[in-house]
Coordinates of C-alpha atoms in Angstrom, one line a residue:
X1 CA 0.0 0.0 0.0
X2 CA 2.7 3.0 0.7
X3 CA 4.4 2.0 -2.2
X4 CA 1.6 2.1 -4.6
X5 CA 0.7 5.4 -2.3
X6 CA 4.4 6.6 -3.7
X7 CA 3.9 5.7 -6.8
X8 CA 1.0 7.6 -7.2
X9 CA 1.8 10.8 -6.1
X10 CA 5.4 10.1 -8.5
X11 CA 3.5 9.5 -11.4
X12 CA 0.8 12.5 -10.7
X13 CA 3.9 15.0 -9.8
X14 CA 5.6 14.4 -13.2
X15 CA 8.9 12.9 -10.2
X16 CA 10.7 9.6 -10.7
X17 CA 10.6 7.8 -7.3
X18 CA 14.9 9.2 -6.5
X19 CA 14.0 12.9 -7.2
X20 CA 10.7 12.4 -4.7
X21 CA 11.5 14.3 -2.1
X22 CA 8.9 14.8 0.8
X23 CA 6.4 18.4 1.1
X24 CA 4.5 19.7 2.9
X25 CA 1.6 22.2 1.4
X26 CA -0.2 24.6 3.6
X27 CA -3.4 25.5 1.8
X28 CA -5.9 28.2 3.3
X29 CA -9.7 28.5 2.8
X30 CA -13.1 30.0 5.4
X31 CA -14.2 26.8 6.2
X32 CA -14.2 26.9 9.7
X33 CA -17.7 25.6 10.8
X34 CA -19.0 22.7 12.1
X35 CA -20.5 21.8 8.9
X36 CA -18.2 22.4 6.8
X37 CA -14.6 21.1 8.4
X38 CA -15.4 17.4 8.3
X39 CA -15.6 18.0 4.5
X40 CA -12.9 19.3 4.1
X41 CA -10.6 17.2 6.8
X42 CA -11.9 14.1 4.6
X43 CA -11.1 15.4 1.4
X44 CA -7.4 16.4 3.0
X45 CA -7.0 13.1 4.2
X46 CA -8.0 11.2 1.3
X47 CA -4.6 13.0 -0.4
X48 CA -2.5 12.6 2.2
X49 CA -3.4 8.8 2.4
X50 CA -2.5 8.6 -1.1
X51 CA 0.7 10.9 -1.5
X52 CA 2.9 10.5 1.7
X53 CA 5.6 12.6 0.4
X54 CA 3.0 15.5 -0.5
X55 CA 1.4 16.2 2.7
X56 CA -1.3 19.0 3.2
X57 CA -2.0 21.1 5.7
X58 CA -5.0 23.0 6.5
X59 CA -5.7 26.4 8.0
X60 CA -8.9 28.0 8.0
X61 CA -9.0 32.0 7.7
X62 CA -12.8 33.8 8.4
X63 CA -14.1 34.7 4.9
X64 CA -13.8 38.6 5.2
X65 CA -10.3 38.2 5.8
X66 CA -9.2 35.5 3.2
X67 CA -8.1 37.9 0.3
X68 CA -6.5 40.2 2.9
X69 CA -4.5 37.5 4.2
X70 CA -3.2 36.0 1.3
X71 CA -2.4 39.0 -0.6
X72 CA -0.2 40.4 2.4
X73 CA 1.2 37.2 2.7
X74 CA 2.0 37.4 -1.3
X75 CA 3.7 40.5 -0.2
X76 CA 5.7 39.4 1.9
X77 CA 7.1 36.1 0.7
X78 CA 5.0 33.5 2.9
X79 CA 1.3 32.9 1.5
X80 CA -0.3 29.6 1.2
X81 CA 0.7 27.2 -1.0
X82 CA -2.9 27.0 -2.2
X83 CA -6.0 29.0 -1.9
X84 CA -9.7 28.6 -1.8
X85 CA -10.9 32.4 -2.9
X86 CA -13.8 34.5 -4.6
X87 CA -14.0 33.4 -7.9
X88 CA -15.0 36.7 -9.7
X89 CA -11.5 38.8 -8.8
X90 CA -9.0 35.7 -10.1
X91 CA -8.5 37.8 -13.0
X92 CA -7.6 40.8 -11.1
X93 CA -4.9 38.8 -9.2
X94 CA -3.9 37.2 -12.8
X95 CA -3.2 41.1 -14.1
X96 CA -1.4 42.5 -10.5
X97 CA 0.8 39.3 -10.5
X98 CA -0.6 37.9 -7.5
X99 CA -1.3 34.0 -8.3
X100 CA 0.1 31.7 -10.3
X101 CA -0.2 30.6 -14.3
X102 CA -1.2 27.3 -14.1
X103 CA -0.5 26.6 -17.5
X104 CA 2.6 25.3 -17.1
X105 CA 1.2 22.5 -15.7
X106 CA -1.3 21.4 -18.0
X107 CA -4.1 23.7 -16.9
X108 CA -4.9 24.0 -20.6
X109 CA -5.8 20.6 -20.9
X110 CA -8.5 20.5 -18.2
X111 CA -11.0 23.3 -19.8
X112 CA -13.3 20.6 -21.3
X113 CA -14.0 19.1 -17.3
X114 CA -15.7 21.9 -16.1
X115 CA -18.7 24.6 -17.1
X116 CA -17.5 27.1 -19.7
X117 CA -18.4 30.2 -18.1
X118 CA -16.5 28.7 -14.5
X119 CA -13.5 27.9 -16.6
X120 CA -13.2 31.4 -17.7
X121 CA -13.0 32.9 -14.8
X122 CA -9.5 32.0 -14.1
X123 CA -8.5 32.9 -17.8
X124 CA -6.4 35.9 -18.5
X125 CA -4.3 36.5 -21.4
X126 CA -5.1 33.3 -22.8
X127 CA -3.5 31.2 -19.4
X128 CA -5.0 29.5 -16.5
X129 CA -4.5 31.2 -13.2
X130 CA -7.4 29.1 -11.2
X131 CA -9.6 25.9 -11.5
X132 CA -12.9 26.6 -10.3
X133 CA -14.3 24.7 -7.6
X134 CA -18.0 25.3 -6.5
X135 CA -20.9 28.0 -7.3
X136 CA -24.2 28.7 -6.5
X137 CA -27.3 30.1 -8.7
X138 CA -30.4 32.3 -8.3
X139 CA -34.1 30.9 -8.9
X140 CA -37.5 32.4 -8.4
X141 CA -39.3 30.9 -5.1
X142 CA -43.3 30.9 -5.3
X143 CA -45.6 30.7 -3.1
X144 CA -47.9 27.4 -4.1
X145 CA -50.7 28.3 -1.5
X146 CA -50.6 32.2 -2.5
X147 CA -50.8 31.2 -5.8
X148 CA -53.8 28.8 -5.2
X149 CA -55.5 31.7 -3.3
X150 CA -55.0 34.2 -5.7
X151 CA -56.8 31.7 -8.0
X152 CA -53.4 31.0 -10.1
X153 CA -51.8 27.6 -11.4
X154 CA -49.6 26.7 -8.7
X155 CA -48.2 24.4 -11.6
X156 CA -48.1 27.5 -14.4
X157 CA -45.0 30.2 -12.6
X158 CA -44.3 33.1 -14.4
X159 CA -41.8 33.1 -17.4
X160 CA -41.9 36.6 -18.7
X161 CA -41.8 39.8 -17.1
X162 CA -45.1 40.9 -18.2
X163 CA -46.5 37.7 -16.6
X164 CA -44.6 38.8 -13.0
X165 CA -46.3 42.5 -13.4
X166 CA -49.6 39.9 -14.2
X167 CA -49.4 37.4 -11.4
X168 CA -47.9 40.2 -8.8
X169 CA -51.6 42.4 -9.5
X170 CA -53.4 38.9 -8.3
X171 CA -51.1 38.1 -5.4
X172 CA -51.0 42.0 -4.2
X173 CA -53.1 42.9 -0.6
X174 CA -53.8 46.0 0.8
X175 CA -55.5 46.9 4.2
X176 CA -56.7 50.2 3.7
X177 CA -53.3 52.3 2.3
X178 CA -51.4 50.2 3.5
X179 CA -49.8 46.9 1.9
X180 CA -49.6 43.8 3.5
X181 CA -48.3 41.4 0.6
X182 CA -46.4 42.4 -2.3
X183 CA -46.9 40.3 -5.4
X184 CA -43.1 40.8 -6.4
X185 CA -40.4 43.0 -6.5
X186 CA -36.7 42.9 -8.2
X187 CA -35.5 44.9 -6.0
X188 CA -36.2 42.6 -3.1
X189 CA -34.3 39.2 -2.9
X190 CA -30.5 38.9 -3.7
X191 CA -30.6 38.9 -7.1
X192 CA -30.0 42.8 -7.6
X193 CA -30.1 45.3 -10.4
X194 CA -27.0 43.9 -12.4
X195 CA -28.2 40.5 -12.2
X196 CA -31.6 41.8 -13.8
X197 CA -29.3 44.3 -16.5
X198 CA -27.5 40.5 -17.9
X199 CA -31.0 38.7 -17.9
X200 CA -32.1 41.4 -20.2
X201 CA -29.1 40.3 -21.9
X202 CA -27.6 43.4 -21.4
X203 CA -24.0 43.8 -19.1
X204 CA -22.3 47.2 -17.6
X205 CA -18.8 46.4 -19.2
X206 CA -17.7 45.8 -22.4
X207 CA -16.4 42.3 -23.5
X208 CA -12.8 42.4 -22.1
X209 CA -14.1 43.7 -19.0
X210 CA -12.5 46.7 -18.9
X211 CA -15.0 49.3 -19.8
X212 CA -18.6 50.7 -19.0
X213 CA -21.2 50.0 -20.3
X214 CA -23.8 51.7 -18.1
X215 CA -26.0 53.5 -20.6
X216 CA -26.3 50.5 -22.8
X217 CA -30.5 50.0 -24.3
X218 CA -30.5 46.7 -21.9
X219 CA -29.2 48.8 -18.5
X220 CA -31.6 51.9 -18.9
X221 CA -35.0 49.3 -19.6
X222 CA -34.2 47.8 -16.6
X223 CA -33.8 50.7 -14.4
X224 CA -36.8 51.9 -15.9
X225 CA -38.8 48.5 -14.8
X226 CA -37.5 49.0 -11.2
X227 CA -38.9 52.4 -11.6
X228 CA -42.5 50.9 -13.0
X229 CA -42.5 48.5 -9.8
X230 CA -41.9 51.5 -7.2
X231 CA -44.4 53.6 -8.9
X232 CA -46.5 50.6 -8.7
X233 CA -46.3 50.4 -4.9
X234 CA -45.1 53.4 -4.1
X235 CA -41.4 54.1 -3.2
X236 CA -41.9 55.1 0.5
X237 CA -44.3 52.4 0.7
X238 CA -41.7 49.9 -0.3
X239 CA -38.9 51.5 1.4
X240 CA -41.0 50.9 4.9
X241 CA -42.4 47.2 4.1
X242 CA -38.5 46.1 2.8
X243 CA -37.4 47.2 6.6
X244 CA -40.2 45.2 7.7
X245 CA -38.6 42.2 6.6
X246 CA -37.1 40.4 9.8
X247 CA -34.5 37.4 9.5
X248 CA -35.3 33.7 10.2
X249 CA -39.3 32.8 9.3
X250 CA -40.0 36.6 9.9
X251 CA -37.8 37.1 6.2
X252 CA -40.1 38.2 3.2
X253 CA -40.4 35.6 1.5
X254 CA -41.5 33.0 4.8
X255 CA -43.4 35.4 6.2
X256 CA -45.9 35.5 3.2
X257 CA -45.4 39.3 2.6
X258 CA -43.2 38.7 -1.0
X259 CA -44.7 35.3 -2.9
X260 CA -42.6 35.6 -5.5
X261 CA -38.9 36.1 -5.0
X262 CA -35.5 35.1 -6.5
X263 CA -32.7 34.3 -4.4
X264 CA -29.9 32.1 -3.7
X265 CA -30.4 28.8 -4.6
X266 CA -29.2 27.3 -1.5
X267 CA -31.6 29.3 0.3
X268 CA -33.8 26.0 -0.4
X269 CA -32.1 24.6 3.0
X270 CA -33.1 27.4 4.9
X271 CA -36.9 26.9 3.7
X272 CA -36.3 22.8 4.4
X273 CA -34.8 23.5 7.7
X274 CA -37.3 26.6 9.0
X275 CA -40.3 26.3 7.1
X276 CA -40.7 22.7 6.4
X277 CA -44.6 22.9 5.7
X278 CA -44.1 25.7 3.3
X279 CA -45.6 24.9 0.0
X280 CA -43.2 26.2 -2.7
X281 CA -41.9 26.2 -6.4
X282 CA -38.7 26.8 -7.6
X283 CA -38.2 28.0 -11.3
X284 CA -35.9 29.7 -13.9
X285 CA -35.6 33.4 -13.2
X286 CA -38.4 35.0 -15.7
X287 CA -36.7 36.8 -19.0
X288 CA -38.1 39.6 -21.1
X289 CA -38.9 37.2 -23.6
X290 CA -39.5 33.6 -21.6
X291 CA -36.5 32.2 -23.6
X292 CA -33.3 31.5 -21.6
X293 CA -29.9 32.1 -22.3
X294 CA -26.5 31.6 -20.7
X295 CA -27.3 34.8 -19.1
X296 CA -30.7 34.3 -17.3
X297 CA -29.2 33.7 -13.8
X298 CA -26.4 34.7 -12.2
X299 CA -23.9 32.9 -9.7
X300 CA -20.3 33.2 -7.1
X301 CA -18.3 31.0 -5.8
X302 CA -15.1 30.1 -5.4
X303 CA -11.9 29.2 -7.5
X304 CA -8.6 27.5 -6.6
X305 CA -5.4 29.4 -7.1
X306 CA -1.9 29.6 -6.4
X307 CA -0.7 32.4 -5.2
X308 CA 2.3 33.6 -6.3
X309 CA 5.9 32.9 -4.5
X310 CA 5.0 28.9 -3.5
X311 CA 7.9 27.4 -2.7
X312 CA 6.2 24.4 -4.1
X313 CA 3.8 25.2 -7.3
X314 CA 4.3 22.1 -9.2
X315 CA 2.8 19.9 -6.0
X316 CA 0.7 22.6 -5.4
X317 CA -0.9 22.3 -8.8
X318 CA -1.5 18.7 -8.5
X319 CA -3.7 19.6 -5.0
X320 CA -5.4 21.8 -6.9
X321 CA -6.4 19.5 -9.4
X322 CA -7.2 16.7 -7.2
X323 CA -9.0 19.6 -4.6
X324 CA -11.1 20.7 -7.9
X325 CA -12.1 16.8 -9.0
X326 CA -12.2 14.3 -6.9
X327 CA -12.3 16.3 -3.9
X328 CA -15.7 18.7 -5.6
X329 CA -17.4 15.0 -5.9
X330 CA -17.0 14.6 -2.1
X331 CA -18.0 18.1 -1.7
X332 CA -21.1 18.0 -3.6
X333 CA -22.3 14.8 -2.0
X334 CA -21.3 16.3 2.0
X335 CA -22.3 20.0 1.1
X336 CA -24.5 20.3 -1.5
X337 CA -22.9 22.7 -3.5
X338 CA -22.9 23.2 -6.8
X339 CA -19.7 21.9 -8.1
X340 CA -17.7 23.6 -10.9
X341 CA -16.7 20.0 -12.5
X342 CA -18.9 18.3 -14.5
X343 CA -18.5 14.9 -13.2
X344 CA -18.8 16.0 -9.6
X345 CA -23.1 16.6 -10.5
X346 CA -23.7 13.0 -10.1
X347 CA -22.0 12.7 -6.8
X348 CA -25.7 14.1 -5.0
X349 CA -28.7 11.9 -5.9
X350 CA -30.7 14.9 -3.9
X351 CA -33.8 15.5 -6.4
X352 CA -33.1 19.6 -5.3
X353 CA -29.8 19.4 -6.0
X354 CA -29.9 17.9 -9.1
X355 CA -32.6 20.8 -10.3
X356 CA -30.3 23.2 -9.2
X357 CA -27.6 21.8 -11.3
X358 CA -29.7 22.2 -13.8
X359 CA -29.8 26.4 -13.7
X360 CA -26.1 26.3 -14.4
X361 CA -26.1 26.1 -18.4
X362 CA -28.1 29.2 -18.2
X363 CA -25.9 30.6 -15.0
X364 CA -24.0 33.9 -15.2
X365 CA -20.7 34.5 -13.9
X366 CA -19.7 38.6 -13.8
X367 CA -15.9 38.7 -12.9
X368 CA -14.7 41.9 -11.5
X369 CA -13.8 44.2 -13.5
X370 CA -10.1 45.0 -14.0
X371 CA -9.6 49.0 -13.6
X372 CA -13.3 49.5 -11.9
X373 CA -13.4 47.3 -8.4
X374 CA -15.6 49.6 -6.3
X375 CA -17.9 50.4 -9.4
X376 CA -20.9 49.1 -8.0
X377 CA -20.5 52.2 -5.2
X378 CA -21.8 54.5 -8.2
X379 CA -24.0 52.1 -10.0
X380 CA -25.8 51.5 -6.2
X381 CA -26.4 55.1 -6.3
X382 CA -28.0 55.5 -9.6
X383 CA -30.1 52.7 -8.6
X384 CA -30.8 54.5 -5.5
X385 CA -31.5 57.6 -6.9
X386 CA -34.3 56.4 -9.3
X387 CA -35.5 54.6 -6.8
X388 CA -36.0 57.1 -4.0
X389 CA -35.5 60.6 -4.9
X390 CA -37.3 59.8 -8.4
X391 CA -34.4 60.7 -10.8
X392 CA -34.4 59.8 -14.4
X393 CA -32.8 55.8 -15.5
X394 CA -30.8 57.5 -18.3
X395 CA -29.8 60.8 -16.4
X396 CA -28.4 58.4 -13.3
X397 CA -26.7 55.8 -15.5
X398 CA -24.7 58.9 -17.5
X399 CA -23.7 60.1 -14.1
X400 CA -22.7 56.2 -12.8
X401 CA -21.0 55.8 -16.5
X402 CA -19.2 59.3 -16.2
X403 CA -17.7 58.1 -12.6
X404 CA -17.1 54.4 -13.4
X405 CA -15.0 56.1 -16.9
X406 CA -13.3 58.3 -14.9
X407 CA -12.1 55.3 -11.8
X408 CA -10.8 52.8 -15.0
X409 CA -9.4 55.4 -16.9
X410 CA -7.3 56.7 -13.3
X411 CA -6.7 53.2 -12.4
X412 CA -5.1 52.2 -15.6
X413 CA -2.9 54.9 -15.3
X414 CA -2.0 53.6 -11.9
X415 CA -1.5 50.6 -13.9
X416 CA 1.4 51.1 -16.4

């Protein structure tokens, strides 16, 4: 057995058995919990069984300190071997020279194993600087019994967004002035403004990811719609009923004030866990159109990188890989996460699961864009300001475009 274990980890590290010398890997993700450390402490120990002179070793960092940690540590000559990080800012860490091109390696030749549009977010300049691991996706949750009492087809959700202005008018309740259920609004949920701009099959930045694109046709519609639905309600009226919301049971969409929301797919354990009686759907995020694309939904997660200065990138690498494979199918089965690896979507027989890995043809991944990192402070506002002080969608978005120009074209500068 340890010499079969050798021989494995020999023939994976590209090493003869003379030049195998032992290692030792420290690799650095958030999961800290209860829930999620066995996971992970199995998946570590599955590679160390099998590659005694590649040993990992685990630390977990709290999320909101992960990048910070490891790009200090980058700085100063002692970061992890291998990272777990935020999928959508790989690129950024590609262009400052903070990870590692995996290319060397044969990162090239793994593209075909995973979901395109995961793939691509570790690609810059044509080379691999990550292999993604999990993501998540959004979904509209209905309300089955506020559907049925509204005298809709609980089997019939909406697909278009005419048909969520249709079915929200049936689902609506007032008492007196004031509202006490809200048919639907996309504003509420987590699926936000941007996420509603790309199912219009619009986006904010050009192509390369580098530019703005906040005035485009696509972006000014769908601050317009937002605008429809506060008019529709009222925009101090839905200002006071969103802080109504409470957390737990008491959140919009438990409490039966919102029947018709989109958020996080995974929120599906909080409904099984709180609200097991609740009678539900979950469905494709309604288009414009009812037609989906590979921009209908959007998702996050998390890639596996290098970061730059490991003592040890070629073992490293190999982690990686195994970490991003076999280690998502053991992941997927424990966690219920949506894996980034094809093969990993069979490892959970959950019937939920399996619908959820269904949304990710038609799941949109937005990686941070280059020059503009805080952009979203002055897209927020134009939101905001259409929203509550009643300004025009085109006259905001010039103003978000005009700030968001001004931050890439400063920040490139920086750049050279």
């Amino acid at each position: 057995m340890h010499k079969k274990a050798l021989l494995v980890t020999s023939l994976l590290l590209g090493l003869s058995g003379a030049q195998a010398q032992k290692v030792t890997l420290n690799f650095t993700a958030h999961w800290l919990s209860e829930q999620r450390r066995p996971t992970i402490n199995k998946i570590i120990g599955l590679w160390n069984q099998r590659n005694p002179n590649v040993q990992v070793q685990y630390t977990g960092v709290p999320f909101d300190q992960l990048i910070t940690k490891t790009l200090a540590g980058v700085a100063a000559g002692n970061a992890p071997d291998v990272v777990v990080i935020d999928i959508r800012t790989s690129t950024q860490r590609a262009a400052r020279n903070q990870n590692t091109d995996m290319s060397q390696f044969g990162a090239d030749k793994l593209g075909g194993s995973y979901f395109p549009q995961l793939w691509a977010t570790g690609r810059y300049n044509g080379k691999q600087y990550a292999l993604p691991f999990v993501t998540d996706t959004r979904v509209l949750f209905y309300n089955k019994a506020a559907f049925k009492e509204a005298g809709l087809d609980p089997n019939k959700p909406p697909k278009t967004w005419d048909d969520l202005w249709a079915y929200a008018a049936k689902l609506d309740k007032k008492d007196g002035d004031r509202w006490t259920r809200m048919g639907f609004h996309p504003n509420f949920g987590d699926f936000g403004y941007q996420g509603w701009v790309n199912n219009a099959g619009g986006y904010l930045f050009d192509k390369n990811n580098e530019n703005p694109t906040m005035t485009s046709a696509a972006a000014v519609q769908t601050l317009a719609w937002f605008k429809k639905w506060n008019d529709k309600y009222g925009a101090n009226s839905v200002a006071a009923f969103k802080a109504s919301f409470g957390g737990g049971t008491q959140d919009e969409f438990m409490s039966g004030k919102v029947p018709m929301v989109v958020r996080n797919g995974n929120y599906l354990s909080t409904l099984t866990r709180s609200a097991p009686d609740l009678q539900f759907g979950m469905v494709s995020v309604p288009t414009m159109d009812g037609k989906t694309s590979d921009t209908t939904t959007w998702g996050g997660g998390f890639n596996i990188e290098i970061p730059r200065g490991s003592k040890h990138p070629k073992e490293a690498f190999a982690f990686a890989k195994f970490l991003s494979t076999e280690g998502a199918k053991i992941w997927a089965a424990e966690q219920n996460d949506l894996p980034a690896y094809k093969a990993a979507q069979t490892a959970n027989k959950n019937p939920q699961f399996i619908k959820l890995v269904s949304f990710l043809p038609i799941t949109y991944l937005s990686p941070a864009p280059l020059y503009a990192p805080s952009y979203d402070t002055a897209v927020n506002k134009a939101v905001d300001d259409v929203l509550l002080r009643g300004r025009d969608p085109q006259a905001a978005l010039e103003e978000a475009q005009a700030a968001v120009a001004k931050m890439v074209d400063e920040n490139k500068k920086d750049a050279k």
